[in-house]
CSV table of C-alpha atoms and ligand atoms in Angstrom, one decimal:
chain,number,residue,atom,x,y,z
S,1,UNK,CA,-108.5,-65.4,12.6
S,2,UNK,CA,-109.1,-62.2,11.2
S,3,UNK,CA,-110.7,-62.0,7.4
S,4,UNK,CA,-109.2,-60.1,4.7
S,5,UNK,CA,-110.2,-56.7,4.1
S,6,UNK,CA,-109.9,-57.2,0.4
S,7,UNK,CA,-111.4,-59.8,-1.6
S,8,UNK,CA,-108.9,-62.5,-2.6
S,9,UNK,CA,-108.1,-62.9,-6.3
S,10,UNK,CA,-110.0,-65.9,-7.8
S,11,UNK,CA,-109.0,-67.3,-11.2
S,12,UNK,CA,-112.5,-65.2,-13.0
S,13,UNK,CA,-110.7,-62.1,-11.5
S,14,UNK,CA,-107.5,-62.8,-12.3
S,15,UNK,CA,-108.3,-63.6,-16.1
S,16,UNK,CA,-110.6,-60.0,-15.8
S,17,UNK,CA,-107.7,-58.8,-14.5
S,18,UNK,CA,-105.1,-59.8,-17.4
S,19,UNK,CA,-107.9,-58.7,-19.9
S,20,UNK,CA,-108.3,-55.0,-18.7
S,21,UNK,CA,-104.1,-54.9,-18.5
S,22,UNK,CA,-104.3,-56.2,-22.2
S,23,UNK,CA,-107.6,-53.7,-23.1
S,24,UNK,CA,-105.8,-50.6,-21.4
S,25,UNK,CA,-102.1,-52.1,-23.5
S,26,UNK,CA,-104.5,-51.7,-27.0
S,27,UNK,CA,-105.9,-48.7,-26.0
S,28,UNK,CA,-102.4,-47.2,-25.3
S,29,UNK,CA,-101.4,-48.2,-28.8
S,30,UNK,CA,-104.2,-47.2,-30.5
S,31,UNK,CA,-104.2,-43.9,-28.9
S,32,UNK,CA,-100.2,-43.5,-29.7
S,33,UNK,CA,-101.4,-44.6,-33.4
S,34,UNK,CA,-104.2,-41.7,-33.4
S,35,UNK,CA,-101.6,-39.0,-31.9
S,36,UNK,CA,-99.3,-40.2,-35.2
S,37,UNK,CA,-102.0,-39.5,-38.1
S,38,UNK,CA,-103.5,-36.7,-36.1
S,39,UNK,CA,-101.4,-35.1,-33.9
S,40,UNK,CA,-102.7,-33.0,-31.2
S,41,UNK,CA,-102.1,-29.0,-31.7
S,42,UNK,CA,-102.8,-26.1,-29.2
S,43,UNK,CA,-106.3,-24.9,-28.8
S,44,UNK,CA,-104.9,-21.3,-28.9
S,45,UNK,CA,-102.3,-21.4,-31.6
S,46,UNK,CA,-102.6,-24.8,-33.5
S,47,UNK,CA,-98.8,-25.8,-32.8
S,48,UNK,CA,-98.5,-29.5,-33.2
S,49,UNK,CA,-97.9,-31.6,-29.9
S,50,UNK,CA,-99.9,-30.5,-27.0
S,51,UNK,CA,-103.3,-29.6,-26.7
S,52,UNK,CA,-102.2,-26.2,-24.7
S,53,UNK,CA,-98.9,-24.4,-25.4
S,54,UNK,CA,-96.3,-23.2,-23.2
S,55,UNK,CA,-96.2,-20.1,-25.3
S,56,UNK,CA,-100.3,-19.5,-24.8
S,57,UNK,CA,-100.3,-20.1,-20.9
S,58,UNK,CA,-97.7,-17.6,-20.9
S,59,UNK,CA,-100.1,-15.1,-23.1
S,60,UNK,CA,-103.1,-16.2,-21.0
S,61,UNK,CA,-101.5,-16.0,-17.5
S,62,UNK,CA,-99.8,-12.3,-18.1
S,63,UNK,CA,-103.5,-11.3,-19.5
S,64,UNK,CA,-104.6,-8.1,-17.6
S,65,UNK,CA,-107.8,-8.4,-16.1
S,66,UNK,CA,-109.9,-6.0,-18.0
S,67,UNK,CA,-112.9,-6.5,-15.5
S,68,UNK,CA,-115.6,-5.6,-18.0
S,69,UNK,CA,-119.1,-4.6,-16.6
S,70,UNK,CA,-122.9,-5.6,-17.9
S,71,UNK,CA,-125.4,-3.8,-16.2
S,72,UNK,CA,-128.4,-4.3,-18.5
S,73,UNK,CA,-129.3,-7.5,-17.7
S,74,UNK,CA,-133.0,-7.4,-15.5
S,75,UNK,CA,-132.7,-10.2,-12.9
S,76,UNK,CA,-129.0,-9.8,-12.2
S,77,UNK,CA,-127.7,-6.9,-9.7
S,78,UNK,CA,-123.9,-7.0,-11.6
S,79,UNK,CA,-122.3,-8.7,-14.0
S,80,UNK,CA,-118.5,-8.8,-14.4
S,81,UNK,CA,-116.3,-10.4,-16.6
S,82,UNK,CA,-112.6,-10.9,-16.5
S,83,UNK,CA,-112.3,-9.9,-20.4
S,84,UNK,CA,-114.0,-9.4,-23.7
S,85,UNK,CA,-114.6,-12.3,-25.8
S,86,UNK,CA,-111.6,-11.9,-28.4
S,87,UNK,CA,-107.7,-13.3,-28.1
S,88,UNK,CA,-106.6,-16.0,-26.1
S,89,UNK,CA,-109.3,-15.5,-23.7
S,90,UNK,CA,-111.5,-17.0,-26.2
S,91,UNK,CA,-109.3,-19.6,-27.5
S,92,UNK,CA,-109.1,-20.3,-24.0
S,93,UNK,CA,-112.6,-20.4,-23.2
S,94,UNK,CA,-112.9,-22.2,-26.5
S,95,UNK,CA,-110.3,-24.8,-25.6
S,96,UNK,CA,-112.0,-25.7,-22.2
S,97,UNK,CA,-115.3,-26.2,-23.6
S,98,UNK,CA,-114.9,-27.7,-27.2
S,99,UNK,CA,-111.6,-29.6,-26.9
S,100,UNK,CA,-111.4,-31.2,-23.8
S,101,UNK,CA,-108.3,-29.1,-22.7
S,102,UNK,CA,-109.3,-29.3,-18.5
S,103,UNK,CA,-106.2,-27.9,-17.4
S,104,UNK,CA,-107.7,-24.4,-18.5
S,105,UNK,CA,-110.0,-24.2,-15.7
S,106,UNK,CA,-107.3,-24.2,-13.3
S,107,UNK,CA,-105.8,-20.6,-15.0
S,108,UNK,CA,-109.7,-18.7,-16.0
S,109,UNK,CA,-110.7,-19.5,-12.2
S,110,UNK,CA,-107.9,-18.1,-11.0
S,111,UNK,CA,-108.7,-15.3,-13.3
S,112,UNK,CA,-112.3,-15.3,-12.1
S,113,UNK,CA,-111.5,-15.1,-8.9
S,114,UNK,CA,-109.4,-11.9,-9.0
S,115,UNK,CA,-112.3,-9.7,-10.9
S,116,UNK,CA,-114.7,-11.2,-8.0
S,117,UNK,CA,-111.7,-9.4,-5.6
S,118,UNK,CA,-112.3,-5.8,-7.6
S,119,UNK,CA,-116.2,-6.2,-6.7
S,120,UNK,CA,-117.8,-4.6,-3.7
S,121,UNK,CA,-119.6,-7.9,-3.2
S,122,UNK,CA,-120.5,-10.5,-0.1
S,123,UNK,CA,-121.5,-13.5,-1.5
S,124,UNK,CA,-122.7,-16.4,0.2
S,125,UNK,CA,-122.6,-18.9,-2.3
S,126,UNK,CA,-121.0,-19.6,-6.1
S,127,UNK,CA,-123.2,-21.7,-8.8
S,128,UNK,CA,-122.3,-22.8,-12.2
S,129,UNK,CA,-124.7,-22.3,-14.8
S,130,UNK,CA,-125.7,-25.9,-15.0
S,131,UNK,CA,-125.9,-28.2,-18.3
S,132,UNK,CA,-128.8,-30.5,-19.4
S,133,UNK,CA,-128.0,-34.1,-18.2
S,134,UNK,CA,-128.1,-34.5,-21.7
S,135,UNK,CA,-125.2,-32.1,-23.1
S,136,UNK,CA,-123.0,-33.1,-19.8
S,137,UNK,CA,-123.0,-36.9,-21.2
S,138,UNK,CA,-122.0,-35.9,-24.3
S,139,UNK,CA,-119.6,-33.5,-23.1
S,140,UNK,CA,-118.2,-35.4,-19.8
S,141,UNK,CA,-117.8,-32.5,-17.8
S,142,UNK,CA,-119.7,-28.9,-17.3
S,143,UNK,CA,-116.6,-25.9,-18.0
S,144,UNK,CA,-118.4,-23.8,-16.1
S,145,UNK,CA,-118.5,-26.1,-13.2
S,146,UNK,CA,-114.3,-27.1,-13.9
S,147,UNK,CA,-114.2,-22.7,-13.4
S,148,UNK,CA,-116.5,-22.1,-10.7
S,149,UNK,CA,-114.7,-25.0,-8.6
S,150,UNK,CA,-111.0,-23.4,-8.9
S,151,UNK,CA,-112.2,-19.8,-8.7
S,152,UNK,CA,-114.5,-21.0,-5.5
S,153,UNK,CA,-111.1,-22.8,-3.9
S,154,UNK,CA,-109.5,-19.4,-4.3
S,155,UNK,CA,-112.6,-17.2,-2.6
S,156,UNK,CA,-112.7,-19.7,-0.2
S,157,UNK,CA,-116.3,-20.2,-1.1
S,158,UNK,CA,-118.9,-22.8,-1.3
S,159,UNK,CA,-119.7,-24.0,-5.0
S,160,UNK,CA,-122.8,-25.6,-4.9
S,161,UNK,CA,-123.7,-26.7,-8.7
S,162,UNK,CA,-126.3,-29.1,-7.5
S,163,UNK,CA,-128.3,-25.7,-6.2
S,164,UNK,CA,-129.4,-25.4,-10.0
S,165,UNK,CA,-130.4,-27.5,-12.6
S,166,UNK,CA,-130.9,-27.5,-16.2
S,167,UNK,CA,-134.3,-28.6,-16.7
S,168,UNK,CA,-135.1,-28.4,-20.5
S,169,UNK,CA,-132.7,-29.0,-23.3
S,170,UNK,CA,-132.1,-26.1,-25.5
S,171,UNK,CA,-129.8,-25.8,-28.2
S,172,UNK,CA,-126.7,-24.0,-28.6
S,173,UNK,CA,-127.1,-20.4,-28.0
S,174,UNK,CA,-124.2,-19.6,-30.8
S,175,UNK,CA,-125.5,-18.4,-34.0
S,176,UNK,CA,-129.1,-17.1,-32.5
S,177,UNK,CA,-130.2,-13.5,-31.9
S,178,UNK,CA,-130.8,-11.9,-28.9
S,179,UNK,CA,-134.5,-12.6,-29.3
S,180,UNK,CA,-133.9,-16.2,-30.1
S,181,UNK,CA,-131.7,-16.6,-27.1
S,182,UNK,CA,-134.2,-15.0,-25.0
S,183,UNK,CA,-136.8,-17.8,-26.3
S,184,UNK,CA,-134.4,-20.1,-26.5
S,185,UNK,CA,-133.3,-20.4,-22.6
S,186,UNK,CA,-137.3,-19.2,-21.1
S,187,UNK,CA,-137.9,-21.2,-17.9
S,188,UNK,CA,-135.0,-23.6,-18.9
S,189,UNK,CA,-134.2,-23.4,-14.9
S,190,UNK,CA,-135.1,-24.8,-11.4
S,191,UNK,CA,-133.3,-23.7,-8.1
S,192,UNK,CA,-133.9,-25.8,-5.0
S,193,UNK,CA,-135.2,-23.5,-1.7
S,194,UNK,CA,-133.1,-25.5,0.5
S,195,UNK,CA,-129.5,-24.6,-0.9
S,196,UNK,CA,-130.5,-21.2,-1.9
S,197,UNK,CA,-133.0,-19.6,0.3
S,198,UNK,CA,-132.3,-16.2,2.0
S,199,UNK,CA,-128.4,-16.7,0.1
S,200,UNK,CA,-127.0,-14.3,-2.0
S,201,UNK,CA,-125.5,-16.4,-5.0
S,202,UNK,CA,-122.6,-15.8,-7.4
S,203,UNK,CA,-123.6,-17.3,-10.6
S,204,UNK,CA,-120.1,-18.5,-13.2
S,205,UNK,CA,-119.9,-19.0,-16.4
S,206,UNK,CA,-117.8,-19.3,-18.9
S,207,UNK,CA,-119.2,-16.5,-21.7
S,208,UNK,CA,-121.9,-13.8,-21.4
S,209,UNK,CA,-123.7,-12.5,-24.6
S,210,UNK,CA,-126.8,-11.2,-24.6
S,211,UNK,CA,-126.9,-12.3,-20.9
S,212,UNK,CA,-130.1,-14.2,-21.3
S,213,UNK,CA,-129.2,-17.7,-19.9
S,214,UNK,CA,-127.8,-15.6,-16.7
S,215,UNK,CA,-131.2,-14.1,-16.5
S,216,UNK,CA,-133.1,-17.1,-16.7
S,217,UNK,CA,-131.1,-18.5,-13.5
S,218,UNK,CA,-131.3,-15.8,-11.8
S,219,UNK,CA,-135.1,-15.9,-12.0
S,220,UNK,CA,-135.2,-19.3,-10.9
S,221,UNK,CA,-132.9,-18.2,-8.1
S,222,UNK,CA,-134.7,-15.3,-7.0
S,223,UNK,CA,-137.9,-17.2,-7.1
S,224,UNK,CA,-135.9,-20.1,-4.6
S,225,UNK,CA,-135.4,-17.4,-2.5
S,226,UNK,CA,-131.9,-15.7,-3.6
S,227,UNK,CA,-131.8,-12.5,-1.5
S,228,UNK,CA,-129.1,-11.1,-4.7
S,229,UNK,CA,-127.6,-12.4,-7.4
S,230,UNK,CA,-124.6,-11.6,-8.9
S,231,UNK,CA,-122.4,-13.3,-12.1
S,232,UNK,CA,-119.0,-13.7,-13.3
S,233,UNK,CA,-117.9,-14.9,-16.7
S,234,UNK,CA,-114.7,-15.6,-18.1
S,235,UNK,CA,-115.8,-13.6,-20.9
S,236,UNK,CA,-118.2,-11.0,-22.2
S,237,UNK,CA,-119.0,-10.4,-26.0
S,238,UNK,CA,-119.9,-6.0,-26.2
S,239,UNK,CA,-122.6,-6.1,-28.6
S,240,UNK,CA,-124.3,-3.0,-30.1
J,301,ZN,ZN1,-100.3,-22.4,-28.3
């Protein structure tokens, strides 16, 4: 006689069972009650009814890719971005990381991907500027790990987010100067030797600034053993 592979239904699971159909049932209404009195409206235009236009993902996908260039920050051989921070880049960017809209990632790694094609680079391996465990609860999800993982599929490269880690929680880098930014990020980083060592590394985010928190990883990189290290953001703000 041969057992079953699943467990069998017993009457505690069943009546589990009817209550989640009956908890998921609620939550369906109360989430159709919320869309009613607040209606969901586009990240990059505020139309009512979806959280991500037709109108903007035709705007964002026929975007040129304006492959700006940083070269002043210290630990980090290149920096390239695919645009300035302005437009529907930014709502974009915006939308990804402050209202949940996911299905962004799919478009600004595809973008990503295409200004890591203009670069003279070989890269062995491509690592999302990590959150604190902290900010990634709140949050549910890194953006910068949503990018790197699409633009990574298309460079038919490893992403390897668990290669850095966010040790110390800082707080939002919007709103601070340079110098605060600077202070703000310091040895905020750890790299592990073993995924890193003797690689050179691709570092994605989804906005550079002043280019401090790239810096910071790259040190921690570098002293894990990065031969180079390179980044790519979505976008970079061009500050005086
Ligand atoms: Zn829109």
């Amino acid at each position: 006689m041969s057992l079953p592979l699943q467990p069998q239904n017993t009457s505690s699971q069943a009546r589990s069972n009817t209550g989640l159909v009956f908890s998921t049932g609620i939550h369906r209404v109360l989430n159709a009650c919320i869309d009613l009195i607040f209606p969901p409206c586009c990240a990059g235009c505020d139309r009512v009814d979806q959280f991500w236009c037709e109108r903007c993902q035709l705007t964002l996908e026929s975007l040129p890719i304006q492959n700006v260039i940083k070269q002043d920050v210290a630990s980090i051989a290149f920096v390239a971005a695919t645009g300035t921070h302005d437009g529907i880049l930014r709502k974009a960017v915006q939308g990804l990381k402050y209202r949940n809209v996911r299905q962004l990632g799919e478009e600004l790694g595809i973008r990503l991907a295409a200004t890591a094609r203009m670069q003279e680079w070989t890269i062995d391996i491509m690592i999302p500027v990590p959150l604190h465990a902290d900010r990634l609860k709140q949050r549910g999800y890194n953006q910068a790990q949503v990018i790197c993982e699409y633009a990574a599929e298309q460079l038919e490269l490893p992403c390897v987010p668990q290669a850095l880690k966010r040790e110390r929680y800082s707080q939002s880098q919007v709103g601070l100067s340079a110098k605060e930014r600077k202070e703000n990020v310091a040895d905020a980083f750890s790299a592990a030797p073993n995924l890193v060592s003797g690689n050179t590394v691709l570092i994605v985010d989804d906005v550079c600034t002043t280019g401090s928190t790239l810096n910071e990883c790259a040190q921690a990189l570098i002293a894990a053993g990065a031969r180079q290290v390179y980044a790519l953001t979505v976008t970079a703000a061009i500050t005086a």
